[in-house]
Coordinates of C-alpha atoms and ligand atoms in Angstrom, one line a residue:
X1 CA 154.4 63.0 71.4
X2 CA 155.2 66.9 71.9
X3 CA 152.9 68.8 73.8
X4 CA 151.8 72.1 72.4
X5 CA 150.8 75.2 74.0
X6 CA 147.3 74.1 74.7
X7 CA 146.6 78.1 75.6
X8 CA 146.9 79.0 71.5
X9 CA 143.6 76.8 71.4
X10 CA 141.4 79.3 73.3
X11 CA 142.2 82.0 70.2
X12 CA 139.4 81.4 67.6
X13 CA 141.5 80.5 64.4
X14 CA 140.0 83.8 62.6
X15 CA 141.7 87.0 62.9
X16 CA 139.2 90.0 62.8
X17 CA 140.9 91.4 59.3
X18 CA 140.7 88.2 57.8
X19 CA 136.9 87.8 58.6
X20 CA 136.4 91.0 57.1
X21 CA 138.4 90.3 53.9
X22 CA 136.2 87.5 53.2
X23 CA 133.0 88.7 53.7
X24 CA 134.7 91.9 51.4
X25 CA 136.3 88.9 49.0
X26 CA 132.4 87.3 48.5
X27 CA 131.4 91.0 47.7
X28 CA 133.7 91.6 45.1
X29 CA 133.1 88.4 43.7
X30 CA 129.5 89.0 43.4
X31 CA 129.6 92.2 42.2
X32 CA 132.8 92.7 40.1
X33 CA 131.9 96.4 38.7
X34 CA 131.7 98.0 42.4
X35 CA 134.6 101.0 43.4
X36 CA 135.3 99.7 47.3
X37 CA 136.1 102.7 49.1
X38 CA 138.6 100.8 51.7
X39 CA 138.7 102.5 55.3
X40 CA 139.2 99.2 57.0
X41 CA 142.7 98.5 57.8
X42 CA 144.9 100.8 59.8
X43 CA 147.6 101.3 57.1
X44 CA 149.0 104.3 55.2
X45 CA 148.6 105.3 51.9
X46 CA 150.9 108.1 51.8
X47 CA 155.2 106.6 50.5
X48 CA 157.8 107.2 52.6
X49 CA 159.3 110.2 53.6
X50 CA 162.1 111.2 51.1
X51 CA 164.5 111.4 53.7
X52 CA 163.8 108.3 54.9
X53 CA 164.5 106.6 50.8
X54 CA 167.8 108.9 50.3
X55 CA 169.0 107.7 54.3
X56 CA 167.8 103.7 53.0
X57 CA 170.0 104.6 49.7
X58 CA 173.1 105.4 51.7
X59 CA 173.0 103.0 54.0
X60 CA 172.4 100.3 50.9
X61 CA 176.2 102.0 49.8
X62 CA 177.2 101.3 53.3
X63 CA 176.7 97.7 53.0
X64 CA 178.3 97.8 49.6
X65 CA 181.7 98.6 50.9
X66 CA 184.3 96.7 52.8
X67 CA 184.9 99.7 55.3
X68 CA 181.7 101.1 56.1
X69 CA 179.8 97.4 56.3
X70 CA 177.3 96.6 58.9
X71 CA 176.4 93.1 59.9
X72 CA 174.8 92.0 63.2
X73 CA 174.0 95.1 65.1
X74 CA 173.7 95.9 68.9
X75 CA 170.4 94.2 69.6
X76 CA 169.2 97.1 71.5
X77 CA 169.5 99.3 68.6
X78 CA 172.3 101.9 67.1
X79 CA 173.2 105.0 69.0
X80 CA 172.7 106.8 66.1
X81 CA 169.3 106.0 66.4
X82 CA 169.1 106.6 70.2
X83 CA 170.2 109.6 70.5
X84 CA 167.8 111.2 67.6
X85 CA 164.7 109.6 69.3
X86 CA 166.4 111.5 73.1
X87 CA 166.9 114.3 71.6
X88 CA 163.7 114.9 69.2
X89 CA 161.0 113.2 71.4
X90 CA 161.9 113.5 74.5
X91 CA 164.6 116.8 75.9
X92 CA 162.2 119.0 74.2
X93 CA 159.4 117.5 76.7
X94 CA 162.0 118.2 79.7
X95 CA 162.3 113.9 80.0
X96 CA 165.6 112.6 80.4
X97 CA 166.4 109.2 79.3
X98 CA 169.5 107.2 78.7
X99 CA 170.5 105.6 75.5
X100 CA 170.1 102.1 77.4
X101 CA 166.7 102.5 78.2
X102 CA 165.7 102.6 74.9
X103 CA 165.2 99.6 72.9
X104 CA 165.1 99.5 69.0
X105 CA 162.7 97.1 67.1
X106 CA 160.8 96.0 64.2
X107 CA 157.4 97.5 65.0
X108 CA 154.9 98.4 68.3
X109 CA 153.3 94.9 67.6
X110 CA 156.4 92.6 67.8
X111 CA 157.4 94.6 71.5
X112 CA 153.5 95.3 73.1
X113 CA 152.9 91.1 72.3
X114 CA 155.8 89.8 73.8
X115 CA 156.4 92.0 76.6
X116 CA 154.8 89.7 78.7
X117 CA 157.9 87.4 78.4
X118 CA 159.4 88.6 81.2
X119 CA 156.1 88.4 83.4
X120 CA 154.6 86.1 85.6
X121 CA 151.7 84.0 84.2
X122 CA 149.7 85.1 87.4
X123 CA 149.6 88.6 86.8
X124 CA 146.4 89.9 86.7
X125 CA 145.7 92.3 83.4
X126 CA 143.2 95.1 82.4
X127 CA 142.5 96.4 79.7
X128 CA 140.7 98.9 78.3
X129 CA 137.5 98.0 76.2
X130 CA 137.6 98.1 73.2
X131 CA 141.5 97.4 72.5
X132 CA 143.8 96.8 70.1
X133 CA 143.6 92.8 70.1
X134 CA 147.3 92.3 70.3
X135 CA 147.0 93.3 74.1
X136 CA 144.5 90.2 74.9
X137 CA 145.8 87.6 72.1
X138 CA 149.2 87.4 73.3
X139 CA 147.9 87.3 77.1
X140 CA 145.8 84.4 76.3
X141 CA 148.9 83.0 74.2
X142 CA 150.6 83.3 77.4
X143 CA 147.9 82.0 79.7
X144 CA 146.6 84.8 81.5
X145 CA 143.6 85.5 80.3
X146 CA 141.7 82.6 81.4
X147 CA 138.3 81.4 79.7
X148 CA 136.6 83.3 77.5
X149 CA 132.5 83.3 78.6
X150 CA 129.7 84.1 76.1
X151 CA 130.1 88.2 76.8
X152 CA 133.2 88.0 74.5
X153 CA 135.1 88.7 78.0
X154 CA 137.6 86.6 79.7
X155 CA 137.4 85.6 83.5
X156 CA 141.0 86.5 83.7
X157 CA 141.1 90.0 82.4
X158 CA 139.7 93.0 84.1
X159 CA 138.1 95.4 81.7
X160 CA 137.4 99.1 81.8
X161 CA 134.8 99.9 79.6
X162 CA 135.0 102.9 77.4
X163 CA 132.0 104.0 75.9
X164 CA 129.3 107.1 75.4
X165 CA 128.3 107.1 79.2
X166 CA 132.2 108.2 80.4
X167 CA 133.2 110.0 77.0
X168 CA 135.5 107.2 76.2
X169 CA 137.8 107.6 79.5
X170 CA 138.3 104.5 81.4
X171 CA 137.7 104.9 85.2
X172 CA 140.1 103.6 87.5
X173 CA 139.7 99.9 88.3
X174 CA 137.9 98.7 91.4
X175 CA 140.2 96.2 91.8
X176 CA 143.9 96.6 91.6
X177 CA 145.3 94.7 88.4
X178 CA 149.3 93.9 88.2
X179 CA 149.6 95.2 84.8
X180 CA 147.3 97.8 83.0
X181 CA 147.3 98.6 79.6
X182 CA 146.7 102.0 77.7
X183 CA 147.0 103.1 74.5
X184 CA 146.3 107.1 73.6
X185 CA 145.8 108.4 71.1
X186 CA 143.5 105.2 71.1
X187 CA 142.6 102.7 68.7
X188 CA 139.8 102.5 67.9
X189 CA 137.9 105.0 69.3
X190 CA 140.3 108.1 68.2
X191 CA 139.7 109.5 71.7
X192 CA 142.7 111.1 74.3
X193 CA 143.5 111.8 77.5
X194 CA 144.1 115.0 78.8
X195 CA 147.8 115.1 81.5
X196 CA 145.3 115.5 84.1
X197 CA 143.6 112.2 83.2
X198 CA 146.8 110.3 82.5
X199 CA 148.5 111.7 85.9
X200 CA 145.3 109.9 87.6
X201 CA 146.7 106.5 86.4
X202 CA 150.1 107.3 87.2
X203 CA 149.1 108.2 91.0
X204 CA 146.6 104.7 90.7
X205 CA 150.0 103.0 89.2
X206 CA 152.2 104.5 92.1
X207 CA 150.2 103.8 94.5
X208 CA 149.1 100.4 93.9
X209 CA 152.4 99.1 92.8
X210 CA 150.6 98.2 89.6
X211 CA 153.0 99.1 86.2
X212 CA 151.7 100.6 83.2
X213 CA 152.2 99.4 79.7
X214 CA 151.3 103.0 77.9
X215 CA 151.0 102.1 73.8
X216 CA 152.0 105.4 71.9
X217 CA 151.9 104.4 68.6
X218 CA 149.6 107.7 67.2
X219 CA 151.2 110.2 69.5
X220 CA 152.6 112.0 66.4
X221 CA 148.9 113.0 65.2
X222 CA 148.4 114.8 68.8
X223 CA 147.7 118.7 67.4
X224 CA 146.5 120.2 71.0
X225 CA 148.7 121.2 73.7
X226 CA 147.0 119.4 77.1
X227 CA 147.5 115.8 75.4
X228 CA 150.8 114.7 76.9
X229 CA 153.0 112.6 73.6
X230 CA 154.7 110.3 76.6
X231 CA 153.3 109.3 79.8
X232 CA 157.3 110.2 81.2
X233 CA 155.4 114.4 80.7
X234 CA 153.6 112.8 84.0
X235 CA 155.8 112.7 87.4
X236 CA 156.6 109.2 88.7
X237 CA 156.1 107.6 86.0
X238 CA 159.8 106.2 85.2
X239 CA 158.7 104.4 88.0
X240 CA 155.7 102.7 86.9
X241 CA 155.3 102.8 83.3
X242 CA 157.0 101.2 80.0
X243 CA 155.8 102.9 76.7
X244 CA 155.6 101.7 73.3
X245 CA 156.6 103.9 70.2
X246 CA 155.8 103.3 66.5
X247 CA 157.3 104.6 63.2
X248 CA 154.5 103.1 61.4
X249 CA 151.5 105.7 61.0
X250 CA 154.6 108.9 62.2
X251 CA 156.0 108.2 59.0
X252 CA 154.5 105.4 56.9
X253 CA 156.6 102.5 58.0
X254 CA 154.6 100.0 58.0
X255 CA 156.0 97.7 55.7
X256 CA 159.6 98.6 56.6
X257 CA 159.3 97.8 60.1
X258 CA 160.5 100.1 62.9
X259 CA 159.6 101.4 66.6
X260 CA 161.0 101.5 70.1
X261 CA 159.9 100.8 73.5
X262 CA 161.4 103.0 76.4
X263 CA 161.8 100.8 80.2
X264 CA 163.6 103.4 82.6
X265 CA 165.9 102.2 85.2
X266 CA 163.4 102.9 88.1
X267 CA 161.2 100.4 86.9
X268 CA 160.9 97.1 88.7
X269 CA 158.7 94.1 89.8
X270 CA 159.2 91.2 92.2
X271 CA 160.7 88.3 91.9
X272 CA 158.8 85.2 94.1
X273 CA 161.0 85.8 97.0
X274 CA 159.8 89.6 96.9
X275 CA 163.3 91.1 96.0
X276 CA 162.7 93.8 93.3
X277 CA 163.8 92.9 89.9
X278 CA 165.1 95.9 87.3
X279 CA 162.4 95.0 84.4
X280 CA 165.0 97.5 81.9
X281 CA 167.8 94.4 82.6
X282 CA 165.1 91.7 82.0
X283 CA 164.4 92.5 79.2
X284 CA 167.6 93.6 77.6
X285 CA 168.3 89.9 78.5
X286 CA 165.3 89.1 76.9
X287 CA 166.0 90.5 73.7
X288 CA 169.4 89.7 73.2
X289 CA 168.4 86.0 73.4
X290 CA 165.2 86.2 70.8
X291 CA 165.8 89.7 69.0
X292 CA 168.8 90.4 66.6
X293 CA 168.5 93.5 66.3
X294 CA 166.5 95.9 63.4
X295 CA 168.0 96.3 60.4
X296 CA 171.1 98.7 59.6
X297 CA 169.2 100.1 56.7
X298 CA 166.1 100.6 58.5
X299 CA 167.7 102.2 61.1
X300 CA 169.3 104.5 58.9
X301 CA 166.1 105.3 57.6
X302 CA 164.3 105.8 61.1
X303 CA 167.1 108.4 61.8
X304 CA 166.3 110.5 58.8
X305 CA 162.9 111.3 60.1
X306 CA 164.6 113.5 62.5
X307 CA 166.6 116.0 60.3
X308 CA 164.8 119.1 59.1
X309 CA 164.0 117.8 56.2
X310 CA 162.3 114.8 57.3
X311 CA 160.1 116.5 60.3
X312 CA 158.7 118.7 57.4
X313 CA 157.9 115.8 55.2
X314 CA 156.4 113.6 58.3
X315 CA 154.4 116.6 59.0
X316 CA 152.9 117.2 55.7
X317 CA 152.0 113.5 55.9
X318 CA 150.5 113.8 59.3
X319 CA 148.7 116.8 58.4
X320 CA 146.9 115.0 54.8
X321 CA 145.3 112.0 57.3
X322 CA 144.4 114.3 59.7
X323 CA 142.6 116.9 57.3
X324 CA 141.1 113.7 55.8
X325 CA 140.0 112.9 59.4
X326 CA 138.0 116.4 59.8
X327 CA 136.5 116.0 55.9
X328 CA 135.3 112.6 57.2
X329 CA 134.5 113.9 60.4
X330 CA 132.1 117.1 59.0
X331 CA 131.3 114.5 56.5
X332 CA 129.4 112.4 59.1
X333 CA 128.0 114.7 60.8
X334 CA 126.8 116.2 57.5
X335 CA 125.2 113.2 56.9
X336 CA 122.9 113.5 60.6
X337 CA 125.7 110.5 62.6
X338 CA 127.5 110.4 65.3
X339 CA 131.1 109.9 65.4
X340 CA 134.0 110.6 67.9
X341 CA 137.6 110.7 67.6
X342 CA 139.3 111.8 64.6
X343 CA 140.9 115.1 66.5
X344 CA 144.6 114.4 67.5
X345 CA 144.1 110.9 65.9
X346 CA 143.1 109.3 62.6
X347 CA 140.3 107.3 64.0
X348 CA 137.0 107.7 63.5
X349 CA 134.4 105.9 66.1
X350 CA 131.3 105.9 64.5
X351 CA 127.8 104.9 66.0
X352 CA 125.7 102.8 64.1
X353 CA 123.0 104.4 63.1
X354 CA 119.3 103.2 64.3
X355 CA 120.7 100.7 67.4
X356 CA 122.1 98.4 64.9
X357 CA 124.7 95.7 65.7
X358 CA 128.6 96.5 64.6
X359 CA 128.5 93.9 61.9
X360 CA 124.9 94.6 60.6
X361 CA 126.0 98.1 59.8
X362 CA 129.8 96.6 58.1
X363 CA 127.2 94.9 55.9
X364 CA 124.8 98.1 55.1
X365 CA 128.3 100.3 54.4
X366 CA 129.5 97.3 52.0
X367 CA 126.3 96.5 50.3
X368 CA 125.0 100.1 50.2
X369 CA 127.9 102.5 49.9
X370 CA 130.6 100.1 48.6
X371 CA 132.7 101.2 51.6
X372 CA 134.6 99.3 54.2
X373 CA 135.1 99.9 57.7
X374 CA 136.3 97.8 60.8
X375 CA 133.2 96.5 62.9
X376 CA 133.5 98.2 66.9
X377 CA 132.3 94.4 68.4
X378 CA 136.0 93.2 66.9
X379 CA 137.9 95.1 68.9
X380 CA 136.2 94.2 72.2
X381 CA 132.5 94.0 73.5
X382 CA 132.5 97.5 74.8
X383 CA 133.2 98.4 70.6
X384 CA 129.6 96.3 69.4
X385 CA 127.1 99.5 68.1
X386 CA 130.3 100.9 66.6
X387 CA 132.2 101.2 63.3
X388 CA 135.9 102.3 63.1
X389 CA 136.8 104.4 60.2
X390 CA 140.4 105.2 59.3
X391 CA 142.1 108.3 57.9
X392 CA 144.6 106.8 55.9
X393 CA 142.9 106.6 52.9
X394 CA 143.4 108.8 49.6
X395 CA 141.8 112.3 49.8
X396 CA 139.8 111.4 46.9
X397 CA 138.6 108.3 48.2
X398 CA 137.5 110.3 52.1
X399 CA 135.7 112.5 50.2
X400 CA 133.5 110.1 48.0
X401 CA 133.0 108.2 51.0
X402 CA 131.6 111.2 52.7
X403 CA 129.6 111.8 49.1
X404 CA 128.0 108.5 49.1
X405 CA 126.7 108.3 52.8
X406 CA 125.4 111.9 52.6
X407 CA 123.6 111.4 49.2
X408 CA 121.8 107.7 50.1
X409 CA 121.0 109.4 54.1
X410 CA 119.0 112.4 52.5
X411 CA 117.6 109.5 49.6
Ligands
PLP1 N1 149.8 99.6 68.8 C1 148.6 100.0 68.3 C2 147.6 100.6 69.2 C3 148.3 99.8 66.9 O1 147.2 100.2 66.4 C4 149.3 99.2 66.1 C5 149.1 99.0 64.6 O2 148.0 99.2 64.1 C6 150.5 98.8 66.7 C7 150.7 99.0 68.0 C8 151.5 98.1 65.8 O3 152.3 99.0 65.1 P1 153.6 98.5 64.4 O4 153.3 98.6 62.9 O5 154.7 99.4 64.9 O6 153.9 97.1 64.8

């Protein structure tokens, strides 16, 4: 008989979202007459880009004809493509990359889960707490993350708690990890770090051979100027860092499916007999065995974010979450809570009122206010006495939010 990967029965069979949509399901089945405000989910609400339709258009003619058809693409990704990404979001940050070390793909998720391909299953992890859950799933997938004990942590992950007492900034571990993970602008809690605080993990990085997997998926809702969009603003860290990109909240494609990671040349980590090993050729190997490549017409469309044009239309969809985020953030605090983030990020982190527990207060919003949020506790122990509220909702619907919490706290 086949053995299976007895490591995918540590994960509890329940996703967080899908716990969430029943307890939302039982709700609405109950009470079939209620307006559920969702703020739940991290997806946009906003269409695509126009530029991005009229490139998908073409690039549909494209296929049509005999002379200009694509079929399998480099798996890596077009140049095209490459060389918009350089030269928009990186030369005008003074970071120099080559079209090699950038890698096309179908989304921040497929790229920051399997990553770990090309890794030893010794490597020690941390992470910071709370965390997107992709970072810990696919470690655990991949046997790394040892057992999980009755704190919701696992024996084989170091993490860095981010909460009130440090303002949401990880300190630096006390013991050095192999692998470290960041994401900033963060989800959940909305928070950044400022270049000083990011150069503090490069030097950590550097200096403890550790490498840095730096998750930028919600770099383009960064408004102030000390909030570096790449950790490659910080010096040395070609040599220690890989970072994740994401088209999905920069210009609504979510359900089309596009993002890049970046791996410089510099970067590299031993093989058994100690000899350094370039992690950029790894995984190009990697990928060119299990990846095919994103699609022509998606890549097309990816492009047209960069042209006039499509900056000015990202931008105005950037700038509706994010004023959604401040009417929800003045909203709150309207309304006597506390909440962090949504500045330079459209996450809200907001603290349950009165000491109660993350779920408890998912339960009030539902039952109370007809709203939905994401419970803190899901996305890591550090998160329980926190909500998450996101700013991709419908203006309308961020305002009667804010409406219906003001009007039942001054009840
Ligand atoms: N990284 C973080 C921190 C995210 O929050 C998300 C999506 O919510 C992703 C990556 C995945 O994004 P993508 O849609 O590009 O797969």
């Amino acid at each position: 008989m086949p053995l299976i990967n007895d490591n995918f029965l540590k994960l509890s069979d329940s996703y967080l979202f899908s716990d969430i949509a029943r307890r939302v399901n039982a709700f609405t089945a109950e009470n079939p007459g209620a307006s559920l405000i969702r703020l739940g989910i991290g997806d946009v609400t906003r269409p695509l880009p126009e530029a991005c339709i009229e490139a998908m258009h073409r690039a549909a003619d494209d296929l049509s004809r005999q002379s200009t058809f694509h079929g399998y693409g480099p798996e890596q990704g077009y140049d095209f493509l490459i060389e918009a990404i350089i030269k928009n979001d990186f030369e005008p940050r003074g970071i120099k990359l080559s079209n090699h070390e950038i890698f096309i793909n179908d989304g921040a998720k497929s790229d920051t889960g399997n990553i770990g391909d090309i890794f030893h299953h010794d490597n020690r992890i941390a992470v910071t707490d709370p965390i997107y859950p992709v970072y810990i799933d696919s470690n655990v997938m991949a046997g790394r993350a040892g057992i999980l004990g009755t704190d919701g942590r696992w024996n084989g992950i170091t993490y860095l708690p981010c909460n009130e007492s440090n303002n949401f900034v990880p300190s630096l571990p006390s013991e050095r990890p192999d692998i470290i993970y960041l994401c900033y602008p963060n989800n959940p809690t909305g928070t950044t770090l400022t270049k000083d605080e990011l150069k503090q993990w490069v030097d950590y990085a550097l200096a403890n051979r550790s490498i840095i997997f730096f998750d930028a998926a919600y770099e383009a809702f960064i408004c102030e100027t000390n909030i570096p969009h790449s950790i490659y603003e910080i010096e040395g860290a070609r040599r220690c860092a890989i970072e994740f990109r994401s088209f999905s909240k920069t210009a609504g494609f979510t359900g089309v499916r596009c993002g890049y990671t970046v791996i410089p040349d510099e970067l590299t980590a031993s093989a058994s007999d100690g000899s350094p090993v370039q992690l950029n050729r790894l995984w190009l190997r990697r990928q060119c065995t299990k990846f095919n490549g994103t699609s022509y017409v998606t890549q097309r469309a990816a492009e047209a974010i960069y042209t006039p044009e499509g900056k000015a239309q990202v931008k105005a969809n950037i700038d509706y979450y994010l004023e959604n985020a401040r009417i929800m953030r003045e909203g709150l605090h309207a309304a006597g809570m506390t909440v962090y983030g949504g500045k330079n990020s459209p996450y809200l982190w907001l603290k349950t009122p009165d000491g109660l527990g993350s779920w408890q207060f998912f339960d009030i919003l539902l039952k109370k206010h007809h709203i939905v949020g994401t419970p803190g506790v899901g996305f890591g122990p550090s998160g329980e006495g926190f909500l998450r509220l996101t700013a991709f909702g419908k203006r309308d619907d961020c305002i009667e939010a804010m409406r219906r919490i003001k009007a039942t706290c001054h009840d």
